């Protein structure tokens, strides 16, 4: 991190701004930030630098959408997510950068494919209900499957956003319920990951110093996302989330 150039720092600042935007507008766009951090920094170390940036974005998202969370869904997810986080921690003990990128990229593309197939097989909820907070459909087996994958991917590469986005979309969440539930989910999960990341040596004094220079860029991104989200209709919102997930998965696999 001592050799970061001005252009690399600018790229990290832009990616931090996108973190704020993704937290208050389109969650799947976060994969672009993940890709930028992994490109500028070593992929493994980049996860430790990005985590505090994500937590800052989570705090802002909770302040904006805190009333729209669906807590029964969150409580259903957390036990499975805990299993995934532990599995991800074990994986990180021995995995190198190539293994991390390949595993996460494959999972993202698989989950995007499953979601697309499911959405084609059943009609979409009516647009006039797009601001409802709760899910239209869901199930315990689905929650457990996505929860384990979400916990694993968020621990390994801070890539749990696309997995959980796909779960919330597949469960039929509308925009505000999606954003409120996602905001609380990631604030709690990302905060719980800090001790694991410190123990793995991913967060240290040097990474926190870089975070201090980047965290302020999250605020304008969050504001921009809050302004834009009301102008994005539900179908476009869903497509952007899925598209960003596919692009992020491809980027990780092809690097």
PDB file of C-alpha atoms in Angstrom, residues 13 16 47 54 57 62 91 98 104 121 140 152 180 187 213 255:
ATOM      1  CA  UNK A  13     -11.918   7.127  -4.219  1.00  0.00           C
ATOM      2  CA  UNK A  16     -15.720   4.346  -2.513  1.00  0.00           C
ATOM      3  CA  UNK A  47     -11.048  -7.153   1.337  1.00  0.00           C
ATOM      4  CA  UNK A  54     -18.698  -0.821   3.294  1.00  0.00           C
ATOM      5  CA  UNK A  57     -22.042   2.933   3.550  1.00  0.00           C
ATOM      6  CA  UNK A  62     -29.668   2.394   7.624  1.00  0.00           C
ATOM      7  CA  UNK A  91     -11.354 -20.885   3.333  1.00  0.00           C
ATOM      8  CA  UNK A  98      -6.751 -16.852  -7.751  1.00  0.00           C
ATOM      9  CA  UNK A 104     -16.707 -15.951  -5.985  1.00  0.00           C
ATOM     10  CA  UNK A 121     -40.833 -19.137 -15.089  1.00  0.00           C
ATOM     11  CA  UNK A 140     -36.763 -21.572   4.688  1.00  0.00           C
ATOM     12  CA  UNK A 152     -19.313 -17.259   2.611  1.00  0.00           C
ATOM     13  CA  UNK A 180     -34.193  -1.351   4.068  1.00  0.00           C
ATOM     14  CA  UNK A 187     -24.587  -3.347   8.757  1.00  0.00           C
ATOM     15  CA  UNK A 213      -8.559   8.872   3.345  1.00  0.00           C
ATOM     16  CA  UNK A 255      -8.943 -11.534 -14.412  1.00  0.00           C
TER      17      UNK A 255
END
